[in-house]
mmCIF file with all atom_site columns, C-alpha atoms and ligand atoms in Angstrom:
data_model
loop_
_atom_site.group_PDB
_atom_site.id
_atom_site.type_symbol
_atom_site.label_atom_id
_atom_site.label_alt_id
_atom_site.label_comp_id
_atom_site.label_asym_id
_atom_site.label_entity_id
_atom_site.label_seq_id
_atom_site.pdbx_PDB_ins_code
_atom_site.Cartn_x
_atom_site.Cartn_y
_atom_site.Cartn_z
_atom_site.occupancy
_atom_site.B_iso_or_equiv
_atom_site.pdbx_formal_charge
_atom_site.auth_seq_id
_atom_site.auth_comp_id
_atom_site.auth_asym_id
_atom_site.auth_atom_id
_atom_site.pdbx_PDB_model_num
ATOM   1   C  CA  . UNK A 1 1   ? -27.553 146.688 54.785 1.00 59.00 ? 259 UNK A CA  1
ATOM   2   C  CA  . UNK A 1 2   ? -25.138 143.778 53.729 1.00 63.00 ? 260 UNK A CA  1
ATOM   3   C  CA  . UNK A 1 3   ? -27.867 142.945 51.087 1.00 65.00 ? 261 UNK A CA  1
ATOM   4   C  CA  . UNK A 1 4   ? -26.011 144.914 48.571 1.00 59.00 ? 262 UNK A CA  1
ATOM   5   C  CA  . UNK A 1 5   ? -22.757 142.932 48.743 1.00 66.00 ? 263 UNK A CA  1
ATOM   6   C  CA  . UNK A 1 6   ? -24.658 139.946 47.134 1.00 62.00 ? 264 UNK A CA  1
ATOM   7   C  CA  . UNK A 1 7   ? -24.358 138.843 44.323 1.00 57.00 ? 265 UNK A CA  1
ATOM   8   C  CA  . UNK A 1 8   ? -21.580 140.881 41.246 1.00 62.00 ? 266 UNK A CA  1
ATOM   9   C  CA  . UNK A 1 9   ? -18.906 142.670 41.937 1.00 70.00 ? 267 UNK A CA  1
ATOM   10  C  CA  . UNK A 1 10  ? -19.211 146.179 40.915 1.00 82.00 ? 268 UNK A CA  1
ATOM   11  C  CA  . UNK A 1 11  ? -19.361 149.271 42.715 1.00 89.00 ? 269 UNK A CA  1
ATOM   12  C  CA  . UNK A 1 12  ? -21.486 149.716 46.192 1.00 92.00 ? 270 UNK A CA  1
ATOM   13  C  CA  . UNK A 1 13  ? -22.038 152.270 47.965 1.00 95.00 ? 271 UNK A CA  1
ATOM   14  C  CA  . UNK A 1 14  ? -23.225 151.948 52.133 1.00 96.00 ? 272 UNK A CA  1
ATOM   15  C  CA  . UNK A 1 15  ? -24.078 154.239 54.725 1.00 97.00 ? 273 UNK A CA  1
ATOM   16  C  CA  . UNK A 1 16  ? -23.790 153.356 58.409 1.00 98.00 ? 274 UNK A CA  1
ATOM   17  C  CA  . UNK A 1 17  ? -24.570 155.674 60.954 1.00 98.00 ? 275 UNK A CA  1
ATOM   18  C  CA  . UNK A 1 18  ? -22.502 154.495 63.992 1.00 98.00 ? 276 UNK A CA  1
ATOM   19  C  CA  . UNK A 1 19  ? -19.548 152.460 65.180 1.00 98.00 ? 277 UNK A CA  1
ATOM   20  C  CA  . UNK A 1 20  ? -21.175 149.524 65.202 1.00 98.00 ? 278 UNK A CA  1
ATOM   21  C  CA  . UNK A 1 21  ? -22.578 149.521 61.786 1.00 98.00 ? 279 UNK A CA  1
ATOM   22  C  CA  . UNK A 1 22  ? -19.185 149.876 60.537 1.00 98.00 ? 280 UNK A CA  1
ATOM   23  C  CA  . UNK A 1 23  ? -17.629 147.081 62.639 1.00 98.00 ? 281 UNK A CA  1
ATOM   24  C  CA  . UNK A 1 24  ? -21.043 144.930 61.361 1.00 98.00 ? 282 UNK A CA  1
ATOM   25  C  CA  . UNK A 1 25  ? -20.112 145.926 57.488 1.00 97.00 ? 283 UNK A CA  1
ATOM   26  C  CA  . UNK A 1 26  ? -16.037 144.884 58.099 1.00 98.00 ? 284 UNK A CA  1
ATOM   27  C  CA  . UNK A 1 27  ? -17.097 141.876 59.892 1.00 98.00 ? 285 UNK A CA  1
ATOM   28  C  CA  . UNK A 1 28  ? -19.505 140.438 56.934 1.00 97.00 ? 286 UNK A CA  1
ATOM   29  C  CA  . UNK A 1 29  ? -16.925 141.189 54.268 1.00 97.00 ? 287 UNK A CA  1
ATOM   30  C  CA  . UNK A 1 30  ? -14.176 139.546 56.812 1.00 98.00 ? 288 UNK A CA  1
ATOM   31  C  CA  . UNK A 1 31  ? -16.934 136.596 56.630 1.00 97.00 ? 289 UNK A CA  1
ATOM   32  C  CA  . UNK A 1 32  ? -16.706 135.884 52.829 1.00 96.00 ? 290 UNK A CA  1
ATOM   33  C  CA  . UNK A 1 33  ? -13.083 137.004 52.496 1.00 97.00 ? 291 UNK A CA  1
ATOM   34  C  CA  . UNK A 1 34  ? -11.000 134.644 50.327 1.00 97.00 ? 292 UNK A CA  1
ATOM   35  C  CA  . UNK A 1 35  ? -7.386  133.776 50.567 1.00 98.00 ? 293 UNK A CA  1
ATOM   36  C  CA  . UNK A 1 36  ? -5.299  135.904 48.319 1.00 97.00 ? 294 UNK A CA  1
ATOM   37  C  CA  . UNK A 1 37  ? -7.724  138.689 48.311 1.00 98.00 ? 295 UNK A CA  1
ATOM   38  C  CA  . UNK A 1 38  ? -5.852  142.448 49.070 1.00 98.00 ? 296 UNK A CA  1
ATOM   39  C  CA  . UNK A 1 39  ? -8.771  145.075 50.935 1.00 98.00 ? 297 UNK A CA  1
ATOM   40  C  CA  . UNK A 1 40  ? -7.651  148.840 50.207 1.00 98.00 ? 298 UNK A CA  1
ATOM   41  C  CA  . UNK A 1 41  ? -9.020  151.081 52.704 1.00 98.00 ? 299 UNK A CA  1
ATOM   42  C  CA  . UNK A 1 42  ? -9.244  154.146 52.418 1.00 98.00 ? 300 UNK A CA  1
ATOM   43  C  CA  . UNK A 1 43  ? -10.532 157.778 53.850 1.00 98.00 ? 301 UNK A CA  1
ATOM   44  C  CA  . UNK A 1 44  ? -8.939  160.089 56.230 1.00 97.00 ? 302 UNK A CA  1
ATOM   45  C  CA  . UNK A 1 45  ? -8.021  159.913 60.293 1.00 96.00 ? 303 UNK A CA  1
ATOM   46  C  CA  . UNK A 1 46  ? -10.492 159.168 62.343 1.00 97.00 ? 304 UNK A CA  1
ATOM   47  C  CA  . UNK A 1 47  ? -12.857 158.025 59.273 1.00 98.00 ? 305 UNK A CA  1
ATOM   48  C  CA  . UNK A 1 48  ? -13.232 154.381 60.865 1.00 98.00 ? 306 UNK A CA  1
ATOM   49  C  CA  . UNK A 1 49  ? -10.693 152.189 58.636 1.00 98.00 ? 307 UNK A CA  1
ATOM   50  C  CA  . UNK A 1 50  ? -9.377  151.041 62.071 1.00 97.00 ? 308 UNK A CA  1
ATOM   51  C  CA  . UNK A 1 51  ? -13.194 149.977 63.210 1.00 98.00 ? 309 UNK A CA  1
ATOM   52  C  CA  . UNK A 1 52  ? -13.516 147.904 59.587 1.00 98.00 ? 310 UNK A CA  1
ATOM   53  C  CA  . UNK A 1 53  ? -10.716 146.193 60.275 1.00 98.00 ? 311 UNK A CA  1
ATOM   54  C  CA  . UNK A 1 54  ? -11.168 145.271 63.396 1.00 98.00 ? 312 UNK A CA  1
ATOM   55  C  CA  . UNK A 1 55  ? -15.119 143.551 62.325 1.00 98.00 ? 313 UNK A CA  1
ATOM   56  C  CA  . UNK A 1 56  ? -13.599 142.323 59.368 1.00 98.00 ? 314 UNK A CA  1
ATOM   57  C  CA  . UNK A 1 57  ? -10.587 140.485 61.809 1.00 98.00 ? 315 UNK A CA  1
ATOM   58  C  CA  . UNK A 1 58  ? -13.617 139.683 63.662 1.00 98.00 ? 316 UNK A CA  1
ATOM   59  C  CA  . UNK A 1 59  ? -15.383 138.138 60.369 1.00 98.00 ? 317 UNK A CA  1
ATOM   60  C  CA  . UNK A 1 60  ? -12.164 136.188 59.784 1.00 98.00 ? 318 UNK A CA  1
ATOM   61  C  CA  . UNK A 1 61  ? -12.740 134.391 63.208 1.00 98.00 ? 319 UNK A CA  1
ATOM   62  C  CA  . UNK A 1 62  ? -9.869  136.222 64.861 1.00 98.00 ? 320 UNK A CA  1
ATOM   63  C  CA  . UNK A 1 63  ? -9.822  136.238 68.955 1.00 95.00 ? 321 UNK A CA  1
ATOM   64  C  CA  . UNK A 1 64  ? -7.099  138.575 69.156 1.00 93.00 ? 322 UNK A CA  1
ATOM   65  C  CA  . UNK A 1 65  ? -7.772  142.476 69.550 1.00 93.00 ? 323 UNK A CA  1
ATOM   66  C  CA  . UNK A 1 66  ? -6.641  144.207 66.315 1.00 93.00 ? 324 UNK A CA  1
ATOM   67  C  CA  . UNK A 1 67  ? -5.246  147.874 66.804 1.00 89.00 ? 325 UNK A CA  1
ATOM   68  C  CA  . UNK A 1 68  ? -3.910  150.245 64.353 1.00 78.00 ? 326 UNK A CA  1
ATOM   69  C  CA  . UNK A 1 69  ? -0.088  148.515 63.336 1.00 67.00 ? 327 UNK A CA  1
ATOM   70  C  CA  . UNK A 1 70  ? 1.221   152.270 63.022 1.00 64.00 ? 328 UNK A CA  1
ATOM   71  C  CA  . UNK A 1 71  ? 4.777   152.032 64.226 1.00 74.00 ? 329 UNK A CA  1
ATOM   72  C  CA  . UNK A 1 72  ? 5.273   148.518 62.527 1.00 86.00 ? 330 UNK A CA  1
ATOM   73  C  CA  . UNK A 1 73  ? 3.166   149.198 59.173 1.00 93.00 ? 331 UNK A CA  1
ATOM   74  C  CA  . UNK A 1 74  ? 1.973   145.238 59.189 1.00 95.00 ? 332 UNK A CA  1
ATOM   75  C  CA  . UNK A 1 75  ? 1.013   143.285 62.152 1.00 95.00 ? 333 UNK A CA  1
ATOM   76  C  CA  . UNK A 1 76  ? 0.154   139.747 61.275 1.00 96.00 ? 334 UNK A CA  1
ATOM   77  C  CA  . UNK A 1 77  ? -2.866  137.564 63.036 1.00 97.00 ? 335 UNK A CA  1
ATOM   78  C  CA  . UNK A 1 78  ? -2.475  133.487 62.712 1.00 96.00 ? 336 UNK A CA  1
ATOM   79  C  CA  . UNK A 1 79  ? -5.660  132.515 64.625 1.00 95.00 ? 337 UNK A CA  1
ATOM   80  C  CA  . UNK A 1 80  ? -8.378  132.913 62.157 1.00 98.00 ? 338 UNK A CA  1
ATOM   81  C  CA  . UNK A 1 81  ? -9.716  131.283 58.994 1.00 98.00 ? 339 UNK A CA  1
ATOM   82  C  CA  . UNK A 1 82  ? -7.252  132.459 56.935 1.00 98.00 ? 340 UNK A CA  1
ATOM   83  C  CA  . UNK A 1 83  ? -3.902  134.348 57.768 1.00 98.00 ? 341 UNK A CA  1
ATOM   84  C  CA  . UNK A 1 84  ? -4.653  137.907 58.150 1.00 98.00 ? 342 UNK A CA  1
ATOM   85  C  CA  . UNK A 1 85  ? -2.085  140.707 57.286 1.00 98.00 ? 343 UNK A CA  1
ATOM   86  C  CA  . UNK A 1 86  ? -2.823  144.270 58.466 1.00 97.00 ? 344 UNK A CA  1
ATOM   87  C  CA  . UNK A 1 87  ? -1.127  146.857 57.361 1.00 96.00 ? 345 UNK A CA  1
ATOM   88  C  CA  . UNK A 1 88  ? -1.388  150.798 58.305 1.00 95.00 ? 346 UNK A CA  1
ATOM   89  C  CA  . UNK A 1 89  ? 0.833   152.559 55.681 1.00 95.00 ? 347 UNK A CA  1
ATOM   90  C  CA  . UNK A 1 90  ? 0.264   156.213 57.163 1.00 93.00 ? 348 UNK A CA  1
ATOM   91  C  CA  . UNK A 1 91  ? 3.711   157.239 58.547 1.00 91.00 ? 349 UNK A CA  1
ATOM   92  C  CA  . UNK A 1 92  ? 5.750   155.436 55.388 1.00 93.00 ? 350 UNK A CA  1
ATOM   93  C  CA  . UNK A 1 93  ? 8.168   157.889 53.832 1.00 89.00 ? 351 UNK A CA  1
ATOM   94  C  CA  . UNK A 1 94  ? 8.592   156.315 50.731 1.00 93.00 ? 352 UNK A CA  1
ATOM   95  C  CA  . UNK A 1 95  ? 7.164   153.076 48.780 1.00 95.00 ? 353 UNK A CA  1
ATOM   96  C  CA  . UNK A 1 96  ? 10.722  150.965 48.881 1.00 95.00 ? 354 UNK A CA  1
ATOM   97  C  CA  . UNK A 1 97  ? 9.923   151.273 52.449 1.00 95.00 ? 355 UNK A CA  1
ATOM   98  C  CA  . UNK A 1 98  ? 7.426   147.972 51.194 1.00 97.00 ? 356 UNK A CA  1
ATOM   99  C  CA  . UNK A 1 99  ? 10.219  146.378 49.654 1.00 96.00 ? 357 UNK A CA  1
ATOM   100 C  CA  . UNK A 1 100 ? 11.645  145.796 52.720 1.00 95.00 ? 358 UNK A CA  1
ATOM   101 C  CA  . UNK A 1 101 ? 8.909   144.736 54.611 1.00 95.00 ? 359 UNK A CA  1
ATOM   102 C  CA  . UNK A 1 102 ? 8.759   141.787 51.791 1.00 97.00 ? 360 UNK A CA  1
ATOM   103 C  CA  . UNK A 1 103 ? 4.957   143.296 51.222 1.00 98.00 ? 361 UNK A CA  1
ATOM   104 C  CA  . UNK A 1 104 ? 5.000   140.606 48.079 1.00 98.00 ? 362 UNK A CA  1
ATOM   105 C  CA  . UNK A 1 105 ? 4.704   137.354 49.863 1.00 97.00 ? 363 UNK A CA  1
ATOM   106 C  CA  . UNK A 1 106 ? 1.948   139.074 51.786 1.00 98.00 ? 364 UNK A CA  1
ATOM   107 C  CA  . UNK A 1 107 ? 0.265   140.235 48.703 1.00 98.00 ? 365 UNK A CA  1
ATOM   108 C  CA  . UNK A 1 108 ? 0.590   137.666 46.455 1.00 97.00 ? 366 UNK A CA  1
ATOM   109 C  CA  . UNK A 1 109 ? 0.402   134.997 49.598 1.00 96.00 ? 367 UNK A CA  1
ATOM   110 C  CA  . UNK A 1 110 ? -2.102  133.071 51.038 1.00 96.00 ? 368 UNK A CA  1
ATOM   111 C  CA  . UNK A 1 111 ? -3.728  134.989 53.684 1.00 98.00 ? 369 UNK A CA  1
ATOM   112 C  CA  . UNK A 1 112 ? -5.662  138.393 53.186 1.00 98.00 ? 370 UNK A CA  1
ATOM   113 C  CA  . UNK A 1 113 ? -4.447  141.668 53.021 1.00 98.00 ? 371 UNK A CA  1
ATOM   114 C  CA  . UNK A 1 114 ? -6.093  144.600 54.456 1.00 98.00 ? 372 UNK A CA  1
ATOM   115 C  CA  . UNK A 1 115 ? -3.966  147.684 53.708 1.00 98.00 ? 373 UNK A CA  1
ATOM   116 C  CA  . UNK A 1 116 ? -5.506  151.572 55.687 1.00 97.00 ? 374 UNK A CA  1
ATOM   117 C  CA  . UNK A 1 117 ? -4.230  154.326 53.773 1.00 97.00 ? 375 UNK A CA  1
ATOM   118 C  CA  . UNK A 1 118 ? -3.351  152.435 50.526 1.00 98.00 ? 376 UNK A CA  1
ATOM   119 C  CA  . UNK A 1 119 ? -3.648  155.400 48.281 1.00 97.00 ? 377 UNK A CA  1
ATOM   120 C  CA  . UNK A 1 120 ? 0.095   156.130 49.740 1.00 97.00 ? 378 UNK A CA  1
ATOM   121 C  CA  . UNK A 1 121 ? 1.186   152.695 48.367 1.00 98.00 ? 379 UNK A CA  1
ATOM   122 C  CA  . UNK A 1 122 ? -1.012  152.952 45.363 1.00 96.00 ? 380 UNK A CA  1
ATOM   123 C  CA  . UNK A 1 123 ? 1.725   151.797 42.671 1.00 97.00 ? 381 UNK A CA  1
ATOM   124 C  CA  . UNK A 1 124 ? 2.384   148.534 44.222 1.00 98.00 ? 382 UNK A CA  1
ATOM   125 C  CA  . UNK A 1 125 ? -1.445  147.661 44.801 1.00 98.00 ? 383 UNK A CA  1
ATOM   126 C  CA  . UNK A 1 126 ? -2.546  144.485 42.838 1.00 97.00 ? 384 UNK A CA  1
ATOM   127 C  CA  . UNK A 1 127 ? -4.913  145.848 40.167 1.00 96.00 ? 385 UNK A CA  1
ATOM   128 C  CA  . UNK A 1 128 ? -8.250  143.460 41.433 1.00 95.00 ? 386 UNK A CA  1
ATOM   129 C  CA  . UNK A 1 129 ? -7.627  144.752 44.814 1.00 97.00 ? 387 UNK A CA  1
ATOM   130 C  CA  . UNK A 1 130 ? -11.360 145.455 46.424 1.00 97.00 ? 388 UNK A CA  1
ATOM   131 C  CA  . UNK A 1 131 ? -11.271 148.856 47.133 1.00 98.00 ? 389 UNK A CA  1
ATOM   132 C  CA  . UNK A 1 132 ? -13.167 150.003 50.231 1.00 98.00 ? 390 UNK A CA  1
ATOM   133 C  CA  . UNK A 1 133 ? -13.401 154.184 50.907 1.00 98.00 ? 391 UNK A CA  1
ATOM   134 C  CA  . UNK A 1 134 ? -15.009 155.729 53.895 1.00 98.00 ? 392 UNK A CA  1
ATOM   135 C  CA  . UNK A 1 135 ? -15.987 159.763 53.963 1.00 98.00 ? 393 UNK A CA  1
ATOM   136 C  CA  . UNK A 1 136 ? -17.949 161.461 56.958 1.00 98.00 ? 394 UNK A CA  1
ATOM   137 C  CA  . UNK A 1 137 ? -20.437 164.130 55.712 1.00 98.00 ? 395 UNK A CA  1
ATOM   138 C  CA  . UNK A 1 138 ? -20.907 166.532 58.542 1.00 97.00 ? 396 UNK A CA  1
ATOM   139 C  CA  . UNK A 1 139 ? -24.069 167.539 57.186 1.00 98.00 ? 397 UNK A CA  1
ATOM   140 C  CA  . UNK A 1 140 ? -25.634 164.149 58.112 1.00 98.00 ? 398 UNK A CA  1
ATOM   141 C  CA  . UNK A 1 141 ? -24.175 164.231 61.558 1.00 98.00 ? 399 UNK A CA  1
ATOM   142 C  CA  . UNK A 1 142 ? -21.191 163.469 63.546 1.00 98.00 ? 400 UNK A CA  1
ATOM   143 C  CA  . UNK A 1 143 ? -21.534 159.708 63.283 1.00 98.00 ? 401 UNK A CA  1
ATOM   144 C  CA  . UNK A 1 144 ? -22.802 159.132 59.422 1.00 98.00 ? 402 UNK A CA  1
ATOM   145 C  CA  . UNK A 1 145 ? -20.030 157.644 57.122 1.00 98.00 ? 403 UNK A CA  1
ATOM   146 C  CA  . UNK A 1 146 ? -20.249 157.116 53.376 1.00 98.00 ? 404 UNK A CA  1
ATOM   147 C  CA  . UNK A 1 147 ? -18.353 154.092 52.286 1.00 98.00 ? 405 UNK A CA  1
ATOM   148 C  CA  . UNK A 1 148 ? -17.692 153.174 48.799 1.00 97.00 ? 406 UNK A CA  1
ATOM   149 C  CA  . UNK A 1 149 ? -17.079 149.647 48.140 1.00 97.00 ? 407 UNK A CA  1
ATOM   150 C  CA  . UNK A 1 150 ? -15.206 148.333 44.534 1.00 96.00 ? 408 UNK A CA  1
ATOM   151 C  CA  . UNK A 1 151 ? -15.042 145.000 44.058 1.00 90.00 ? 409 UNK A CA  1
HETATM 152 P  P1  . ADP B 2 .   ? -9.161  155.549 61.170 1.00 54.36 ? 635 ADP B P1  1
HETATM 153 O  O1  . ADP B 2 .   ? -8.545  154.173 61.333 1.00 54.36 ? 635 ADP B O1  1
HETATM 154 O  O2  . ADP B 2 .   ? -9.851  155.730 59.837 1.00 54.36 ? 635 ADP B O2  1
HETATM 155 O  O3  . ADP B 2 .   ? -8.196  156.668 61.432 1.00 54.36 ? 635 ADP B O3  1
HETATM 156 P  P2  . ADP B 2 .   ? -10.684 154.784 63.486 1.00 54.36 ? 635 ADP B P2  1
HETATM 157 O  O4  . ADP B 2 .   ? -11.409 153.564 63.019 1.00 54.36 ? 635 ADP B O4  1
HETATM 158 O  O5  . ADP B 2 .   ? -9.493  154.588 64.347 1.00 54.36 ? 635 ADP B O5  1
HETATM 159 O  O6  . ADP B 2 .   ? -10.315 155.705 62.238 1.00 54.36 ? 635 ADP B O6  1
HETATM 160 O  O7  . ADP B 2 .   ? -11.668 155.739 64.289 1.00 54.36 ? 635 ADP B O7  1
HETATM 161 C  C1  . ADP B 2 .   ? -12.975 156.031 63.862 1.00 54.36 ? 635 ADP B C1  1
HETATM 162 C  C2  . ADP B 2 .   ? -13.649 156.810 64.981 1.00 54.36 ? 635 ADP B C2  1
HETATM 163 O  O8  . ADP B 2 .   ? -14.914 157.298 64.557 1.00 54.36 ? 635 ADP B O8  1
HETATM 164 C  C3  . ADP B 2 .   ? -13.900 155.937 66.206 1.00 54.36 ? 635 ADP B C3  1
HETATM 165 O  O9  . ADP B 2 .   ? -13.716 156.730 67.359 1.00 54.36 ? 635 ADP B O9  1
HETATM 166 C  C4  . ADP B 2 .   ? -15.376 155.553 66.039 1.00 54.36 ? 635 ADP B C4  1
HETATM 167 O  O10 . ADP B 2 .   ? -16.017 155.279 67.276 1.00 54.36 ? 635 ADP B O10 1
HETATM 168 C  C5  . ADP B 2 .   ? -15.938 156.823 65.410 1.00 54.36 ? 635 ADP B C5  1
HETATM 169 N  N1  . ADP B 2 .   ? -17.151 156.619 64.608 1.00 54.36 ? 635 ADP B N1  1
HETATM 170 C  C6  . ADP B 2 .   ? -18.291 157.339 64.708 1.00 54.36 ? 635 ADP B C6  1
HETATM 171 N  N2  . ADP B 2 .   ? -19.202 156.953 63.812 1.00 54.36 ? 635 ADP B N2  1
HETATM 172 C  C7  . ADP B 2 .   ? -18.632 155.965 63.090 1.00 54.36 ? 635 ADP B C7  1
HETATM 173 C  C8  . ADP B 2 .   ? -19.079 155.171 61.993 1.00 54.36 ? 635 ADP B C8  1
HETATM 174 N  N3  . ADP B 2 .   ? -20.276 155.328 61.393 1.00 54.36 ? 635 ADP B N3  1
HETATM 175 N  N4  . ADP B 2 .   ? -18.228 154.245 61.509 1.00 54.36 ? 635 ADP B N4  1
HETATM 176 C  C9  . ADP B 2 .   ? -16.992 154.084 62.045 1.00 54.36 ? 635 ADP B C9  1
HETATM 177 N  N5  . ADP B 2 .   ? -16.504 154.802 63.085 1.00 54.36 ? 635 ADP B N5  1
HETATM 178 C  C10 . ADP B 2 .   ? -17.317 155.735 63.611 1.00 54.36 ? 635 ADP B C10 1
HETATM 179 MG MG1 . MG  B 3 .   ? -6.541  153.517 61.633 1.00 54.36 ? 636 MG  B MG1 1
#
């Protein structure tokens, strides 16, 4: 499945068909994550941006469990590879709302940003942010997700 990350960036376009092939898919992109690098992630509740992050925390070599930061909108993890920044942007009322979290030295920093719901946020987001978007398709069952990958 990760075969198609190789190589160019361009656009990608995956299909996993459980949990664990989502967690898998975060956790190889956590793997060759680079420091300065902002992930967008995107799709609606319950799509499985919580289950990407927590393989691609995984990928990053981080011990600690990662959970949804939604009553703190970033929750920082120092044990990994690289400094890790997660940030759930669901319940923010308005943008400036970053400001005062100081979102630029996360952004623009040295660790890697992973941002769920970043559509919310979208005119702060760097412009060579990868973007990552997962969609269910009932039609292909309850567990099928399509997930678009921009890089
Ligand atoms: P979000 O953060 O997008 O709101 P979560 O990651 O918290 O969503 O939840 C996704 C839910 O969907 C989990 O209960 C997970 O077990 C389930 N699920 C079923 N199939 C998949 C799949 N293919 N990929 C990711 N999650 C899946
Ligand atoms: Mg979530």
């Amino acid at each position: 499945m990760t075969d198609y990350l190789k190589g160019h960036p361009g656009s990608r376009i995956l299909e996993t068909r459980s949990h664990q092939e989502t967690y898998e898919l975060g956790r190889f992109m956590g793997e060759k994550a680079a420091a300065g690098q902002v992930y967008c992630l995107d799709g609606d509740l319950g799509a499985g941006k919580t289950v990407f992050a927590q393989g691609f925390a995984a990928g990053l070599g981080i011990a600690e469990p990662v959970n949804s930061p939604t009553f703190t909108i970033i929750q920082q993890y120092e044990g990994g590879r690289l400094p890790f920044y997660h940030f759930d942007v669901y319940r923010i009322g308005d943008v400036e709302e970053m400001d005062e979290v100081g979102y630029e030295d996360y952004f623009y920093g040295d660790g890697v940003c992973l941002i769920e719901w970043s559509e919310l946020i979208r005119e702060i987001l760097p412009e060579e942010a990868v973007r990552v978007k997962i969609e269910k398709n009932l039609d292909k069952g309850l567990d099928y997700r399509k997930i678009s990958i921009e890089m």
